[in-house]
Short mmCIF file of C-alpha atoms in Angstrom, two decimals:
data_model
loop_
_atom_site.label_atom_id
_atom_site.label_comp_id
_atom_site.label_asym_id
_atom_site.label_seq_id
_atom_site.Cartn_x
_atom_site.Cartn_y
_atom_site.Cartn_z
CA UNK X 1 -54.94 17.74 -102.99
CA UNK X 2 -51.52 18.64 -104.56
CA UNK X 3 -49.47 15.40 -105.16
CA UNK X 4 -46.81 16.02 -102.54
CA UNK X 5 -49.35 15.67 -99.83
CA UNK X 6 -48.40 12.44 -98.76
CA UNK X 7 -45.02 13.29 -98.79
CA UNK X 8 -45.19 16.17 -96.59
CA UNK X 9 -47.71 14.12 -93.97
CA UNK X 10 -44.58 11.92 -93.93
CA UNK X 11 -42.49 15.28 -93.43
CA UNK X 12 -44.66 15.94 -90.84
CA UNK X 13 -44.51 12.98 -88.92
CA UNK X 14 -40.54 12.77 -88.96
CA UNK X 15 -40.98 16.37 -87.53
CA UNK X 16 -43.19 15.15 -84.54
CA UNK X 17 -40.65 12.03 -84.04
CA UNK X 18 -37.40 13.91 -83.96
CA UNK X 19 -38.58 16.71 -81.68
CA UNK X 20 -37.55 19.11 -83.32
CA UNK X 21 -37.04 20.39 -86.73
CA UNK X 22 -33.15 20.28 -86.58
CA UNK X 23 -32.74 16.80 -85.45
CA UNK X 24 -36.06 15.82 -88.23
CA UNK X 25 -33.53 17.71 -91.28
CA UNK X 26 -30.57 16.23 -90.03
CA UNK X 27 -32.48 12.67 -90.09
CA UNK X 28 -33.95 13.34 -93.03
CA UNK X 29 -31.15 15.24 -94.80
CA UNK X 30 -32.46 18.01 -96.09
CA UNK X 31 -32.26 21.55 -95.41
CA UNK X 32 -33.73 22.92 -91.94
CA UNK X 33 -35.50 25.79 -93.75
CA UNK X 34 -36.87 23.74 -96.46
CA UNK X 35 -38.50 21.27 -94.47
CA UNK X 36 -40.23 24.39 -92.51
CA UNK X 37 -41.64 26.03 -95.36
CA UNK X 38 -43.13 22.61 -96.37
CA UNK X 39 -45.03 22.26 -93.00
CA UNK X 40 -45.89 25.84 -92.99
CA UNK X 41 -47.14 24.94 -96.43
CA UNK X 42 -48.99 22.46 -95.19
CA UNK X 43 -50.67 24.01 -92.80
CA UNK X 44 -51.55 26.89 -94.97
CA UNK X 45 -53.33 23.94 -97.29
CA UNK X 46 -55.25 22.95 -94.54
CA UNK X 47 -55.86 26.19 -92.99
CA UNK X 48 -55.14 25.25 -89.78
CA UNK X 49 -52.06 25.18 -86.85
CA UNK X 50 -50.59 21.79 -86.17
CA UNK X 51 -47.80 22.80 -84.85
CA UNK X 52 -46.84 25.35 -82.03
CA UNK X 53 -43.43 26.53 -82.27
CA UNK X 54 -40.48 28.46 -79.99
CA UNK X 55 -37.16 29.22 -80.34
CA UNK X 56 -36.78 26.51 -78.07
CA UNK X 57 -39.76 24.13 -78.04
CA UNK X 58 -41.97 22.89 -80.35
CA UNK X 59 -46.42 21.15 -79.73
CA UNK X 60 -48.53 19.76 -81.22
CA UNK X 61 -51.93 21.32 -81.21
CA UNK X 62 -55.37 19.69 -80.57
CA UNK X 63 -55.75 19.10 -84.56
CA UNK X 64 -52.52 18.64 -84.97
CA UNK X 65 -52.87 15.24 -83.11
CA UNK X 66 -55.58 14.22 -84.34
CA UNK X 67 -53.64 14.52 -87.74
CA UNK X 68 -50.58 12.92 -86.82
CA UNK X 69 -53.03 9.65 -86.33
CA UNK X 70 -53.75 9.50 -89.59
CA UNK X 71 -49.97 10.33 -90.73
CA UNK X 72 -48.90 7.09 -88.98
CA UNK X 73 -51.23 4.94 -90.20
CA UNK X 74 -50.39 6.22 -93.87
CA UNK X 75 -47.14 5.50 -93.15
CA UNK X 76 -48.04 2.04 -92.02
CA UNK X 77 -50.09 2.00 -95.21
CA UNK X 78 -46.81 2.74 -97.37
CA UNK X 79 -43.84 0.59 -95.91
CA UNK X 80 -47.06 -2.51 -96.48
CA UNK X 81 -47.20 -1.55 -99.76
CA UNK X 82 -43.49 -1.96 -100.32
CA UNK X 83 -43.28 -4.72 -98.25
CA UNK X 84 -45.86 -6.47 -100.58
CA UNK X 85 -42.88 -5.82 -103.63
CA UNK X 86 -40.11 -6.36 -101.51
CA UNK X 87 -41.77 -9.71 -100.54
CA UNK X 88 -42.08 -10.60 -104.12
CA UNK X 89 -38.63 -10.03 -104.38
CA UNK X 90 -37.50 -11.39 -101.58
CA UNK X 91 -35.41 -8.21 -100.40
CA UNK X 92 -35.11 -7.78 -96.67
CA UNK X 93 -33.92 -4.37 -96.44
CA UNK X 94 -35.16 -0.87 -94.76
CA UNK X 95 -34.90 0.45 -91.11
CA UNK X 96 -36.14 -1.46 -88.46
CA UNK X 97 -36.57 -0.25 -84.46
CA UNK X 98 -36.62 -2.79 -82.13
CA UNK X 99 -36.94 -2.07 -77.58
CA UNK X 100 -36.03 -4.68 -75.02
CA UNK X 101 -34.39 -4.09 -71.71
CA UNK X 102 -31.08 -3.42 -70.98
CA UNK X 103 -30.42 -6.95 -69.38
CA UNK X 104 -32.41 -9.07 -72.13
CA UNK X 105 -30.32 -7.01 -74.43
CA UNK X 106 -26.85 -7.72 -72.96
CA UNK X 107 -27.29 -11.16 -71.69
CA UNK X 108 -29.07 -12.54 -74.68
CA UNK X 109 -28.59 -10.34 -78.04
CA UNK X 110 -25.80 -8.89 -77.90
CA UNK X 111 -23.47 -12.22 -78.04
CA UNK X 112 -25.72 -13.35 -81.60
CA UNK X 113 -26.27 -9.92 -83.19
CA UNK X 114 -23.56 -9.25 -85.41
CA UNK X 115 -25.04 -13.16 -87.06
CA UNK X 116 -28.38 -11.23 -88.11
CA UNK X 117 -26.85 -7.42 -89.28
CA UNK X 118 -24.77 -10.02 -91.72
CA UNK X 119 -26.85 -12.07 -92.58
CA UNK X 120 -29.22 -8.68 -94.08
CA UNK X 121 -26.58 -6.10 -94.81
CA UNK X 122 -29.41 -3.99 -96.02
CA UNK X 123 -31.20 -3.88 -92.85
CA UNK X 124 -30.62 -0.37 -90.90
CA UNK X 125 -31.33 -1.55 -86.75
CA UNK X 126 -32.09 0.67 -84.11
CA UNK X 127 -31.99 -1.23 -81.34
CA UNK X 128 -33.35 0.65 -78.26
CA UNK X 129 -32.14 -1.21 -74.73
CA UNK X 130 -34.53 0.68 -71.84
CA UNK X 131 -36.32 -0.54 -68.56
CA UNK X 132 -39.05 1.42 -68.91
CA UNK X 133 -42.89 0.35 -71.07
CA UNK X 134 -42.84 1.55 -74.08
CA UNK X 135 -45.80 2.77 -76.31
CA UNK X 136 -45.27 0.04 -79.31
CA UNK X 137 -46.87 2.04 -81.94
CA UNK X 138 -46.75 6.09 -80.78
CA UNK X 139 -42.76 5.62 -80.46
CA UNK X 140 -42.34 3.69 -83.94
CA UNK X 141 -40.95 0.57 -82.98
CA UNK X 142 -41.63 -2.42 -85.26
CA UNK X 143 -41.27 -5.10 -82.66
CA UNK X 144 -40.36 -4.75 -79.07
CA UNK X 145 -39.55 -7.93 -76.51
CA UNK X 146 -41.40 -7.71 -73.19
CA UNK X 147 -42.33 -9.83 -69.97
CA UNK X 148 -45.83 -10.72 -69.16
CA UNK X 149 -49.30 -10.49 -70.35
CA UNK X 150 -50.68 -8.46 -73.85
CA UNK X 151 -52.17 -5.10 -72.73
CA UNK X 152 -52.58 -3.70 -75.80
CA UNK X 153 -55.09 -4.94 -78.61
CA UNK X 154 -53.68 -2.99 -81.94
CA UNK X 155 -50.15 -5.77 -80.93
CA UNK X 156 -50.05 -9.06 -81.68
CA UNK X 157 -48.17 -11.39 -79.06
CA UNK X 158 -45.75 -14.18 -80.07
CA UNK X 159 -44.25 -16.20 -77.46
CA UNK X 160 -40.80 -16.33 -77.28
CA UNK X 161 -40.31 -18.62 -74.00
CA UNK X 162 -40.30 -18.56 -70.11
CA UNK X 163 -38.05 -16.87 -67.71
CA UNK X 164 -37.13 -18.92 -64.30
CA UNK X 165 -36.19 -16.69 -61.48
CA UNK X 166 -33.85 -18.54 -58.54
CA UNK X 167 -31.96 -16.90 -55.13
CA UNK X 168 -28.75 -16.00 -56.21
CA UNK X 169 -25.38 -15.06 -53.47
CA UNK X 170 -21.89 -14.85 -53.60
CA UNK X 171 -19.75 -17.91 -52.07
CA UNK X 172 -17.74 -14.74 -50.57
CA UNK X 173 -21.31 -13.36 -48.91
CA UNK X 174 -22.36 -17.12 -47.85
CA UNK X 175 -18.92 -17.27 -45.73
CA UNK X 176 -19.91 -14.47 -43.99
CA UNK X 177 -23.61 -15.82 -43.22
CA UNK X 178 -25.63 -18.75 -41.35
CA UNK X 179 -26.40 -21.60 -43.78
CA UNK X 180 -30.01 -20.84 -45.12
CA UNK X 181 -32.09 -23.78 -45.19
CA UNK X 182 -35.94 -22.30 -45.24
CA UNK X 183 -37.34 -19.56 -47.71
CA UNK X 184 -37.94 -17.70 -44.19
CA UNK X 185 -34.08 -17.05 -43.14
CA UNK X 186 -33.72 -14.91 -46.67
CA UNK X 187 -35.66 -11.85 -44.48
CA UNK X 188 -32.19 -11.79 -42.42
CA UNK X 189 -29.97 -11.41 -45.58
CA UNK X 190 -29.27 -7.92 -47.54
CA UNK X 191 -31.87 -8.12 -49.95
CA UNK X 192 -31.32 -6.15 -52.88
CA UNK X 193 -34.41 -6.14 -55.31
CA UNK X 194 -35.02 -5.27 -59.24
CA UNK X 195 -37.78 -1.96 -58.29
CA UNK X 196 -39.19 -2.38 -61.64
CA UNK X 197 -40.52 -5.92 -60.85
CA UNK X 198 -40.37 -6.38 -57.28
CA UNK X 199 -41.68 -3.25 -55.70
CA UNK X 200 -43.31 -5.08 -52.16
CA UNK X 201 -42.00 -5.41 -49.01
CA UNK X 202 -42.58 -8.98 -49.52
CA UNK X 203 -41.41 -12.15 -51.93
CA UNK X 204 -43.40 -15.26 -52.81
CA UNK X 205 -41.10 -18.14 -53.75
CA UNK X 206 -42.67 -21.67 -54.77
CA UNK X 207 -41.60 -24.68 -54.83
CA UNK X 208 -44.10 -27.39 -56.56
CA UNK X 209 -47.52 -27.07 -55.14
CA UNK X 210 -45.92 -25.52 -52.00
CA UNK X 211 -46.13 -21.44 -51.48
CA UNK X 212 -44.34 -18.92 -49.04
CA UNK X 213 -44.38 -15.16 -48.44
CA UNK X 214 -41.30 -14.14 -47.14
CA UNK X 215 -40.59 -10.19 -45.64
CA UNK X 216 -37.84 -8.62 -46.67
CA UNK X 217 -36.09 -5.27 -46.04
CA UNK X 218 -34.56 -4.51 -49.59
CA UNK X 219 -30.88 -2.75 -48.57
CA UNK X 220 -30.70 -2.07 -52.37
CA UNK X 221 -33.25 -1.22 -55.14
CA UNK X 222 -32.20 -1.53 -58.74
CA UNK X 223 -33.72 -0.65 -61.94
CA UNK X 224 -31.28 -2.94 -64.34
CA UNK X 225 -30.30 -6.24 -63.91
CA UNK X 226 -26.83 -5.84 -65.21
CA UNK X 227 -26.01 -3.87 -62.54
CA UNK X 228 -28.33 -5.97 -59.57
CA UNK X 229 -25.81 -9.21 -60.97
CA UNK X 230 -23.12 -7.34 -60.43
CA UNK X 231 -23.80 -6.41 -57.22
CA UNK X 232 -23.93 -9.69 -55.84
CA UNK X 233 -21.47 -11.16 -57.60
CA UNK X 234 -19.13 -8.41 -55.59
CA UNK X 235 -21.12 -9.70 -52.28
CA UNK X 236 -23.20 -7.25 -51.67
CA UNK X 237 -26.45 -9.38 -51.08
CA UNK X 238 -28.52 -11.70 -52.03
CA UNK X 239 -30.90 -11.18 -54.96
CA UNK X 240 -33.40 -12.86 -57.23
CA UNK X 241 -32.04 -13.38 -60.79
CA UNK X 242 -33.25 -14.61 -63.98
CA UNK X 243 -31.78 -18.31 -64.24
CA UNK X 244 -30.47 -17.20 -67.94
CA UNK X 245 -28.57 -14.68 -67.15
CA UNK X 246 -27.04 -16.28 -64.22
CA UNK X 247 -26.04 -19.32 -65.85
CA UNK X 248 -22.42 -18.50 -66.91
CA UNK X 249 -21.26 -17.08 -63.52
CA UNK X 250 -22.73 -19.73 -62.03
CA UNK X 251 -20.28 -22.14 -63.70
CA UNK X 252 -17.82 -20.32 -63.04
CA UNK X 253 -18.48 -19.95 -59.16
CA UNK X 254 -18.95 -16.08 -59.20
CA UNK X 255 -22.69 -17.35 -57.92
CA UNK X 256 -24.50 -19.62 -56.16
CA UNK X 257 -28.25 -20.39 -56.12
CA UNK X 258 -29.46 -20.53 -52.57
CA UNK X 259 -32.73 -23.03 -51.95
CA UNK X 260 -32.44 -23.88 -55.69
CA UNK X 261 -35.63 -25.84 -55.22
CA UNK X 262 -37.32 -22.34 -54.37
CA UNK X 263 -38.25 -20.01 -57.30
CA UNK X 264 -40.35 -16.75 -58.41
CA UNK X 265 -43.38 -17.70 -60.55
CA UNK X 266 -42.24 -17.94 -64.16
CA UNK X 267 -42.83 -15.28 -66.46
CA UNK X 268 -43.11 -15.66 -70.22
CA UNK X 269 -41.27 -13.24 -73.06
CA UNK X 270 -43.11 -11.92 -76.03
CA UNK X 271 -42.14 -10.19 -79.21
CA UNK X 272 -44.85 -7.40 -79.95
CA UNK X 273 -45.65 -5.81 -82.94
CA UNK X 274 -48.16 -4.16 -84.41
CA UNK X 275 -50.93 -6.12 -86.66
CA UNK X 276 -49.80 -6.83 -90.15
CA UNK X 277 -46.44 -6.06 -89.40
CA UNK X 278 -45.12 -9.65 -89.76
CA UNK X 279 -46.11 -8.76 -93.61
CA UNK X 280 -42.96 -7.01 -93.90
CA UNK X 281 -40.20 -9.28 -94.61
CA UNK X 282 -37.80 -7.53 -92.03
CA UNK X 283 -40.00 -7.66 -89.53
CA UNK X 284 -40.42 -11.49 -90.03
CA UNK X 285 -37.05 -12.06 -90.14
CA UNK X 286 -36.08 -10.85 -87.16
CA UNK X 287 -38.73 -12.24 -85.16
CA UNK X 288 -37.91 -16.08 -86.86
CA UNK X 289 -34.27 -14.86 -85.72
CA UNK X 290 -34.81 -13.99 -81.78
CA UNK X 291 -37.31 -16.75 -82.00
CA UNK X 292 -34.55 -19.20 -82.38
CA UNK X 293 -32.35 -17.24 -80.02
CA UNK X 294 -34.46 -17.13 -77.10
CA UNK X 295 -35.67 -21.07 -77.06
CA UNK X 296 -31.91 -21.94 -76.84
CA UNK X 297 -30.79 -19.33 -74.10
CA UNK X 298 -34.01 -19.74 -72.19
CA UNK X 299 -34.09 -23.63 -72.40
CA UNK X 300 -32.22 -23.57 -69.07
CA UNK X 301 -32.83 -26.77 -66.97
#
């Protein structure tokens, strides 16, 4: 083993990350060529293709990922290990990725963020704002925010609150329509629905102990809640939105919650991470930071 091995696994891994080995150079800034001939290098070491490259494309082979499993956990192995010294040090510093969606990111981060990049000027965020699952540890994110149960046992779950959900309408669409004064009479409304979470024909509102199934006929589907708000806020519909990120245009009568006594089951909001990753001081400190931020946005009575 030549001593640059782990380096180049590292190399290797950037490689598979970026795509491509112009984006991986530019990332890593180094020359394109160079950072070839090392994984050719590699590969000669081990005698063996891990990569298959075009002009145009580049795959990984059978061994290939099997190898880039045990580049990511030496990675993991390394930023631990610096963690352990930065720790001692108390520096908070390196590159962090963090994934939530596009509405969490908008309606809750984005007002508080600036605080955090200030308050660690040597912390380098990606912050990644999607509506889509993401695969916490095969897309290298340290920590990503996410509705609902744990599905994955290599994460570890911390609770960062519940979400209420209420009927939300325009006073300009409630002009225009009979009063509605039973979950039933929302199957007569336009409907317009979040298709990532509400992908029925149907919607089950509760109030206490009290339960009711209600069809609808969805005139819209959505896949971001930015843009589902919006909507009805211009009176398009009706729609079911998260209490927190109504709250402000509620006040200032853009909406109205319609049977406010009515709601979706409440969901709760986790930051994930991978196990031992609250070892690295970055990691912690952002998590102690959105764990404050979420209690007092999502503390909505």
């Amino acid at each position: 083993m030549q001593k640059n091995d782990v380096n180049t696994m590292l190399l290797f891994l950037a490689v598979v990350e970026a795509g491509s080995f112009t984006l991986a150079a530019e990332r890593l800034n180094m020359p394109k060529a160079n950072l070839s001939r090392k994984i050719s290098q590699l590969e000669a070491s081990l005698g063996i293709t891990l990569l298959e490259r075009t002009t145009r494309s580049q795959h990984l082979t059978e061994a290939g990922q099997t190898y880039l499993a045990h580049c990511k956990e030496i990675k993991a192995q390394v930023e631990l290990a610096n963690a352990a010294v930065e720790k001692a040090l108390n520096i908070v510093s390196g590159e962090l990725k963090v994934g939530m969606s596009v509405g969490m990111g908008h309606e809750i981060l984005k007002p508080v963020l600036s605080q955090f990049m200030q308050t660690y000027p040597q912390i380098n965020l990606s912050l990644n704002l999607l509506n889509r699952r993401v695969d916490v540890i095969e897309e290298g994110f340290d920590l990503v925010i996410r509705i609902g149960a744990l599905e994955d046992s290599r994460l570890v779950a911390k609770r960062l609150g519940k979400i209420t959900r209420r009927l939300y309408a325009s006073p300009h669409y409630l002009k225009k329509h009979a009063v509605v004064e039973a979950p039933k009479a929302i199957s007569e409304l336009d409907v317009l629905l979040m298709s990532s979470i509400q992908k029925a024909q149907t919607m089950i509102l509760k109030n206490g102990h009290q339960e009711c199934e209600v069809e609808i006929q969805p005139r819209m589907r959505i896949d971001d809640y930015v843009v589902l708000k919006q909507m009805v806020i211009d009176g398009v519909g009706v729609a079911i939105l998260p209490d927190y990120m109504s709250q402000k245009a509620l006040e200032a009568g853009q909406l109205v919650q319609i049977l406010p006594d009515w709601q979706l089951p409440e969901v709760e909001v986790y930051a994930l991470y991978p196990k031992n990753r609250l070892n690295i001081p970055k990691v912690k400190m952002f998590v102690d930071f959105i764990q404050q931020v979420f209690t007092a946005r999502l503390d909505i009575h």
